[in-house]
Amino acid sequence: MADEILVYAEHREGKLARPAWEAVAAAQHLAGNLGASCIAVIVGENISSLAAELAGAGLQEVLTVESPQLAQYTADGYSMVLRRVIEKRQPRFVVFSHTYQVRDFAPKLTASMDRALIGDALGYRHEGERAIFIRQVFQGKFSADVEFSGEPPYFVSFQAGAFREDSVQRGSAQAKITAIEIAIPPGAIRTKPQEKFRGAKQAVDLSQAEMIVAVGRGIKKPENLDLVKQLAEALGAELGASRPICDSGWLPMDRQIGSSGQTVAPKLYVALGISGAIQHQVGMKGSRTVVAINRDREAPIFEVATYGIAGDLFEVVPPLIEEIKKAKSG
């Protein structure tokens, strides 16, 4: 059995998605601690340019599986070809980012190989020969240590932001690209993809946002949301919300961030009038810089904030918007 860490590189609309690089960073970190080599696999059609981009990272090899039948994602197609790759290479670990796509096919893949999946891990620690993974349980109220038993390969997916894309190690030379030919029998793919699901007509994938302005109950009434929108527009940020705002219908459900909403990891997260209950923190704690504005000095959001302002958002935000506009125009 090769001492390899295999990472799945997800792509969307002809581009390597941010979760792909986060997964590569996780796999490189794991490989470094275990003294293993790190290889990647990418699946689809016309993916040579993506494979070349991936080969620029500090990987030993990039595996490609191409077929017209893989042009569009299906759980049947992806799980089948990935199983063949894993059986061929016999890696010690298979690493994913915990995206909607991975949540769809990874349980099918692992079950077909009679293996377990540790999903949505926050990170891991290395103890001798053991890798112990950390997961949140009970909606983020507790953290649990989990490790694999039995024989590899072991499958693990990491939460968005657990490893940052800018921590990917770059190689001094292009990694070897190896095409793997896998025949897909007629009828093996039993589903036909339709239009991608959108929770609302103007739904947005906040997990890909670089900046987010999120609002909570401190906004008091829906008429005041215009102030939040002005700040988001000034920053060029997406608009997010805590659950009470979406439950009240003030913003659509696709804007909800938290354990029952989206998990985000932007470079900047501005929390306006959000107390920061653990259910909300679960969804945004991977943010790089957190700016919190809340009247309550004891609000839990300040415990995870990079910068905090204990004040009235209606007094703080208007001059903040003006200063941002001045900085942009200057």
PDB file of N, CA, C and O in Angstrom, residues 35-36 74 86 111 152 275 322:
ATOM      1  N   GLY A  35       4.453  11.997   7.050  1.00  0.00           N
ATOM      2  CA  GLY A  35       5.553  11.578   6.204  1.00  0.00           C
ATOM      3  C   GLY A  35       5.098  10.887   4.937  1.00  0.00           C
ATOM      4  O   GLY A  35       5.768   9.985   4.426  1.00  0.00           O
ATOM      5  N   ALA A  36       3.950  11.320   4.411  1.00  0.00           N
ATOM      6  CA  ALA A  36       3.370  10.706   3.211  1.00  0.00           C
ATOM      7  C   ALA A  36       3.493  11.653   2.027  1.00  0.00           C
ATOM      8  O   ALA A  36       3.726  12.853   2.180  1.00  0.00           O
ATOM      9  N   THR A  74     -22.590  13.887 -11.300  1.00  0.00           N
ATOM     10  CA  THR A  74     -23.619  12.983 -10.772  1.00  0.00           C
ATOM     11  C   THR A  74     -22.964  12.151  -9.677  1.00  0.00           C
ATOM     12  O   THR A  74     -21.778  11.816  -9.753  1.00  0.00           O
ATOM     13  N   ILE A  86      -9.211   5.055  -6.171  1.00  0.00           N
ATOM     14  CA  ILE A  86      -8.784   4.706  -4.810  1.00  0.00           C
ATOM     15  C   ILE A  86      -8.342   3.250  -4.747  1.00  0.00           C
ATOM     16  O   ILE A  86      -7.332   2.916  -4.110  1.00  0.00           O
ATOM     17  N   ALA A 111     -19.474   4.090   1.610  1.00  0.00           N
ATOM     18  CA  ALA A 111     -20.282   2.906   1.916  1.00  0.00           C
ATOM     19  C   ALA A 111     -20.007   1.787   0.916  1.00  0.00           C
ATOM     20  O   ALA A 111     -19.966   0.609   1.278  1.00  0.00           O
ATOM     21  N   PRO A 152      -7.043   1.224   6.315  1.00  0.00           N
ATOM     22  CA  PRO A 152      -7.290   2.302   5.348  1.00  0.00           C
ATOM     23  C   PRO A 152      -7.778   1.729   4.030  1.00  0.00           C
ATOM     24  O   PRO A 152      -7.706   0.508   3.844  1.00  0.00           O
ATOM     25  N   SER A 275     -25.753  38.842  18.432  1.00  0.00           N
ATOM     26  CA  SER A 275     -25.255  38.490  19.766  1.00  0.00           C
ATOM     27  C   SER A 275     -24.146  37.445  19.682  1.00  0.00           C
ATOM     28  O   SER A 275     -23.217  37.449  20.485  1.00  0.00           O
ATOM     29  N   GLU A 322     -19.407  56.418   5.367  1.00  0.00           N
ATOM     30  CA  GLU A 322     -18.833  57.612   4.779  1.00  0.00           C
ATOM     31  C   GLU A 322     -17.313  57.501   4.666  1.00  0.00           C
ATOM     32  O   GLU A 322     -16.719  57.897   3.657  1.00  0.00           O
TER      33      GLU A 322
END
